[in-house]
Amino acid sequence: MGCVVPSFSPNSSWFDAAQSQNIQYLFQNTAACAGLTDTRTKPGSYFGWTALHYAILADNEEIFKLLLPLERNLSTKERAVVQFQDQLIRIPSGSSPVHLILYFNRVNLLSICIDFMCEDIRIQHDLCQCRDSAGYSPLLYCPVLDNEACAIWARNKDALKTELRISDIRGENFLFKVVQQNKTEYISLVIDILTEQKLINIEITNNKLKETMRDLLKPNKLTNKNWRDETTFEIIQMIENAAKV
């Protein structure tokens, strides 16, 4: 899974500093407190969150850069309901830093994550393969949340290669959710990656394939088709065969 549940902390000052964005205190106490999770019950606090999770909520790049190398593989402990931009966001337990970035559409923080991934393959593993309590990796949320951060994550080759065949607890993979949400713009991303990996050979130099895929995504084409039982490879194979007709 990539992410792990961190240890709980009795140190409320660390999390007070995280929420008040006191970078000096956090820097001075990183060695002792990084990796601990919040046990406060005060309003606005979230049980089981790390300081990195609060940095994402606050959209603080400086704190995020400080803590990402140390807390990148730590997930939230419990479900949380967060008031954000005049709406309530329900966040499952087991959510990773990238999950939260996608929920809150933190494009700038996502760019930092992607830069880190380019530097260290271990960071890529931690950020891409974590699944929340619903079995969702970050990529699986992209067609569902459909915001700017999601579009960037779905177009990142490392994320797409790593998460393409991950399924949630209902057996639904990325391509299933693309079809379910009727997000035709994501289909070409899948084909590009599979073609690059030489898993299939698809000619995409003309519009015929795109038209075929768009047609396959129409609801009437999905009747009596249980996409949960199809692997990503088999679905793409079906699209390829249809495009040749």
Short mmCIF file of C-alpha atoms in Angstrom, two decimals:
data_model
loop_
_atom_site.label_atom_id
_atom_site.label_comp_id
_atom_site.label_asym_id
_atom_site.label_seq_id
_atom_site.Cartn_x
_atom_site.Cartn_y
_atom_site.Cartn_z
CA MET A 1 0.00 0.00 0.00
CA GLY A 2 2.81 2.54 0.39
CA CYS A 3 1.37 4.52 3.32
CA VAL A 4 1.44 3.54 6.97
CA VAL A 5 -0.39 4.72 10.08
CA PRO A 6 1.89 6.97 12.16
CA SER A 7 2.40 6.99 15.93
CA PHE A 8 0.16 9.17 18.08
CA SER A 9 1.52 12.20 19.87
CA PRO A 10 0.71 13.84 23.21
CA ASN A 11 2.58 16.94 22.00
CA SER A 12 -0.15 19.44 21.19
CA SER A 13 2.35 22.28 20.68
CA TRP A 14 3.64 20.61 17.49
CA PHE A 15 0.19 20.56 15.95
CA ASP A 16 -0.71 24.01 17.25
CA ALA A 17 2.38 25.20 15.38
CA ALA A 18 1.37 23.28 12.28
CA GLN A 19 -2.07 24.89 12.23
CA SER A 20 -0.77 28.37 13.05
CA GLN A 21 1.95 27.85 10.41
CA ASN A 22 4.77 28.54 12.84
CA ILE A 23 7.60 27.38 10.59
CA GLN A 24 10.32 28.30 13.10
CA TYR A 25 8.87 26.06 15.82
CA LEU A 26 8.34 23.21 13.38
CA PHE A 27 11.89 23.47 12.07
CA GLN A 28 13.34 23.44 15.59
CA ASN A 29 11.30 20.40 16.64
CA THR A 30 11.27 18.34 13.46
CA ALA A 31 13.72 15.73 14.73
CA ALA A 32 11.61 15.04 17.82
CA CYS A 33 8.10 15.35 16.44
CA ALA A 34 7.99 14.58 12.71
CA GLY A 35 5.92 11.47 12.12
CA LEU A 36 3.62 11.92 15.10
CA THR A 37 -0.14 12.35 14.78
CA ASP A 38 -2.66 14.65 16.36
CA THR A 39 -4.66 13.57 19.43
CA ARG A 40 -6.23 16.95 20.16
CA THR A 41 -10.01 17.25 20.32
CA LYS A 42 -10.24 21.04 19.86
CA PRO A 43 -12.44 22.41 17.05
CA GLY A 44 -10.62 22.51 13.74
CA SER A 45 -8.25 19.69 14.66
CA TYR A 46 -8.38 16.26 13.02
CA PHE A 47 -7.57 13.16 15.01
CA GLY A 48 -4.76 11.15 13.47
CA TRP A 49 -3.47 13.86 11.12
CA THR A 50 0.22 14.67 10.80
CA ALA A 51 1.71 18.16 10.56
CA LEU A 52 2.17 17.55 6.82
CA HIS A 53 -1.57 16.99 6.43
CA TYR A 54 -2.23 20.34 8.11
CA ALA A 55 0.32 22.00 5.83
CA ILE A 56 -1.66 20.75 2.83
CA LEU A 57 -4.91 22.09 4.26
CA ALA A 58 -3.22 25.46 4.91
CA ASP A 59 -1.54 25.41 1.48
CA ASN A 60 1.81 26.29 3.07
CA GLU A 61 4.62 25.46 0.65
CA GLU A 62 7.44 26.14 3.11
CA ILE A 63 6.13 23.74 5.74
CA PHE A 64 5.18 21.24 3.07
CA LYS A 65 8.74 21.16 1.71
CA LEU A 66 10.12 20.76 5.24
CA LEU A 67 7.92 17.79 6.14
CA LEU A 68 7.35 15.97 2.85
CA PRO A 69 10.62 13.98 2.98
CA LEU A 70 9.81 12.89 6.55
CA GLU A 71 6.05 12.27 6.49
CA ARG A 72 5.27 11.48 2.86
CA ASN A 73 4.25 7.86 3.56
CA LEU A 74 1.94 8.61 6.51
CA SER A 75 -1.82 8.36 6.05
CA THR A 76 -4.71 9.78 8.06
CA LYS A 77 -6.05 7.62 10.88
CA GLU A 78 -9.79 8.28 10.82
CA ARG A 79 -12.45 9.69 8.54
CA ALA A 80 -12.65 13.46 8.60
CA VAL A 81 -15.16 16.07 7.49
CA VAL A 82 -13.37 19.28 6.57
CA GLN A 83 -14.95 22.67 5.92
CA PHE A 84 -13.24 23.93 2.79
CA GLN A 85 -14.29 26.81 0.52
CA ASP A 86 -17.92 26.83 1.66
CA GLN A 87 -18.33 23.09 1.30
CA LEU A 88 -17.88 20.01 3.45
CA ILE A 89 -15.30 17.55 2.15
CA ARG A 90 -15.50 13.99 3.46
CA ILE A 91 -12.06 12.42 3.58
CA PRO A 92 -11.74 8.65 4.14
CA SER A 93 -9.30 7.22 6.63
CA GLY A 94 -6.02 6.08 5.16
CA SER A 95 -5.70 9.16 2.94
CA SER A 96 -2.15 10.00 1.86
CA PRO A 97 -0.65 13.46 1.30
CA VAL A 98 -1.44 13.17 -2.42
CA HIS A 99 -5.04 12.22 -1.65
CA LEU A 100 -5.40 15.42 0.38
CA ILE A 101 -3.69 17.48 -2.31
CA LEU A 102 -6.25 16.26 -4.84
CA TYR A 103 -9.19 16.87 -2.49
CA PHE A 104 -8.08 20.46 -1.84
CA ASN A 105 -6.81 21.04 -5.40
CA ARG A 106 -3.35 22.17 -4.24
CA VAL A 107 -1.65 22.43 -7.63
CA ASN A 108 1.47 24.10 -6.25
CA LEU A 109 2.02 21.37 -3.65
CA LEU A 110 1.46 18.68 -6.25
CA SER A 111 4.25 20.18 -8.36
CA ILE A 112 6.57 19.83 -5.38
CA CYS A 113 5.56 16.18 -5.00
CA ILE A 114 6.25 15.47 -8.65
CA ASP A 115 9.67 17.10 -8.41
CA PHE A 116 10.46 14.89 -5.42
CA MET A 117 9.33 11.81 -7.35
CA CYS A 118 11.82 12.58 -10.09
CA GLU A 119 14.64 12.62 -7.54
CA ASP A 120 13.93 9.36 -5.70
CA ILE A 121 12.10 6.20 -6.82
CA ARG A 122 11.23 5.46 -3.19
CA ILE A 123 9.27 8.69 -3.00
CA GLN A 124 7.39 7.70 -6.14
CA HIS A 125 6.42 4.40 -4.51
CA ASP A 126 5.21 6.10 -1.33
CA LEU A 127 3.17 8.76 -3.12
CA CYS A 128 1.62 6.66 -5.89
CA GLN A 129 0.69 3.37 -4.27
CA CYS A 130 -1.07 4.40 -1.08
CA ARG A 131 -4.75 3.44 -0.98
CA ASP A 132 -7.35 4.85 1.39
CA SER A 133 -9.99 2.84 3.25
CA ALA A 134 -12.12 2.69 0.08
CA GLY A 135 -9.20 1.21 -1.84
CA TYR A 136 -8.68 4.37 -3.90
CA SER A 137 -5.17 5.31 -4.95
CA PRO A 138 -4.82 9.00 -5.87
CA LEU A 139 -5.26 8.23 -9.60
CA LEU A 140 -8.67 6.67 -9.01
CA TYR A 141 -9.96 10.00 -7.71
CA CYS A 142 -8.91 11.93 -10.80
CA PRO A 143 -12.00 11.25 -12.96
CA VAL A 144 -14.24 11.65 -9.89
CA LEU A 145 -12.95 14.90 -8.38
CA ASP A 146 -12.01 16.28 -11.81
CA ASN A 147 -10.13 19.40 -10.74
CA GLU A 148 -6.87 20.95 -11.94
CA ALA A 149 -4.68 18.97 -9.56
CA CYS A 150 -6.35 15.74 -10.68
CA ALA A 151 -5.71 16.55 -14.33
CA ILE A 152 -2.01 17.09 -13.56
CA TRP A 153 -1.69 13.87 -11.55
CA ALA A 154 -3.44 11.80 -14.22
CA ARG A 155 -1.04 13.16 -16.83
CA ASN A 156 2.03 12.29 -14.80
CA LYS A 157 3.59 9.21 -16.38
CA ASP A 158 5.02 7.86 -13.14
CA ALA A 159 1.65 8.03 -11.42
CA LEU A 160 -0.23 6.58 -14.38
CA LYS A 161 2.16 3.68 -14.87
CA THR A 162 2.17 2.83 -11.19
CA GLU A 163 -1.55 3.14 -10.52
CA LEU A 164 -3.12 2.13 -13.82
CA ARG A 165 -4.07 -1.38 -12.72
CA ILE A 166 -4.94 -0.59 -9.11
CA SER A 167 -8.60 -1.27 -8.28
CA ASP A 168 -10.72 -0.04 -5.38
CA ILE A 169 -12.54 -2.37 -2.96
CA ARG A 170 -15.28 -2.89 -5.57
CA GLY A 171 -12.79 -3.96 -8.22
CA GLU A 172 -13.06 -0.73 -10.23
CA ASN A 173 -9.85 0.49 -11.85
CA PHE A 174 -8.93 3.85 -13.37
CA LEU A 175 -10.35 3.11 -16.80
CA PHE A 176 -13.62 1.90 -15.30
CA LYS A 177 -13.99 5.21 -13.48
CA VAL A 178 -13.11 7.14 -16.63
CA VAL A 179 -15.97 5.37 -18.40
CA GLN A 180 -18.29 5.70 -15.42
CA GLN A 181 -17.71 9.47 -15.22
CA ASN A 182 -17.69 9.83 -19.03
CA LYS A 183 -14.29 11.54 -18.99
CA THR A 184 -13.19 10.92 -22.56
CA GLU A 185 -10.17 13.20 -22.20
CA TYR A 186 -8.47 10.63 -19.97
CA ILE A 187 -8.71 7.72 -22.43
CA SER A 188 -5.86 8.91 -24.65
CA LEU A 189 -3.61 9.08 -21.57
CA VAL A 190 -4.16 5.39 -20.89
CA ILE A 191 -3.48 4.44 -24.49
CA ASP A 192 -0.31 6.55 -24.62
CA ILE A 193 1.08 4.82 -21.53
CA LEU A 194 0.19 1.31 -22.65
CA THR A 195 1.61 1.95 -26.10
CA GLU A 196 4.81 3.35 -24.58
CA GLN A 197 5.14 0.23 -22.42
CA LYS A 198 4.63 -1.86 -25.57
CA LEU A 199 1.77 -3.72 -23.94
CA ILE A 200 -0.33 -3.10 -27.01
CA ASN A 201 0.18 -1.61 -30.43
CA ILE A 202 -2.31 1.11 -31.25
CA GLU A 203 -2.15 3.54 -34.13
CA ILE A 204 -3.33 6.93 -32.89
CA THR A 205 -2.23 9.14 -35.77
CA ASN A 206 -5.78 9.66 -36.98
CA ASN A 207 -9.10 10.54 -35.42
CA LYS A 208 -10.76 7.19 -36.01
CA LEU A 209 -9.61 5.68 -32.73
CA LYS A 210 -10.63 8.74 -30.74
CA GLU A 211 -14.06 8.67 -32.35
CA THR A 212 -14.39 4.97 -31.57
CA MET A 213 -13.43 5.51 -27.94
CA ARG A 214 -15.85 8.39 -27.61
CA ASP A 215 -18.57 6.20 -29.06
CA LEU A 216 -17.76 3.39 -26.64
CA LEU A 217 -18.18 5.77 -23.73
CA LYS A 218 -21.79 6.53 -24.59
CA PRO A 219 -24.12 5.04 -21.95
CA ASN A 220 -26.03 2.87 -24.42
CA LYS A 221 -22.77 1.14 -25.37
CA LEU A 222 -22.22 0.08 -21.77
CA THR A 223 -25.51 -1.80 -21.45
CA ASN A 224 -25.01 -5.38 -20.26
CA LYS A 225 -21.28 -4.77 -20.03
CA ASN A 226 -19.82 -5.46 -16.60
CA TRP A 227 -16.71 -3.31 -16.67
CA ARG A 228 -15.77 -4.36 -13.14
CA ASP A 229 -14.89 -7.81 -14.45
CA GLU A 230 -12.64 -6.48 -17.19
CA THR A 231 -8.98 -5.72 -16.58
CA THR A 232 -7.55 -2.52 -18.00
CA PHE A 233 -5.66 -4.50 -20.61
CA GLU A 234 -8.79 -6.32 -21.79
CA ILE A 235 -10.78 -3.10 -22.06
CA ILE A 236 -8.04 -1.43 -24.08
CA GLN A 237 -7.83 -4.54 -26.25
CA MET A 238 -11.55 -4.26 -26.92
CA ILE A 239 -11.14 -0.60 -27.89
CA GLU A 240 -8.24 -1.49 -30.17
CA ASN A 241 -10.26 -4.19 -31.91
CA ALA A 242 -13.23 -1.88 -32.31
CA ALA A 243 -11.00 0.77 -33.85
CA LYS A 244 -9.85 -1.66 -36.52
CA VAL A 245 -13.35 -2.44 -37.71
#
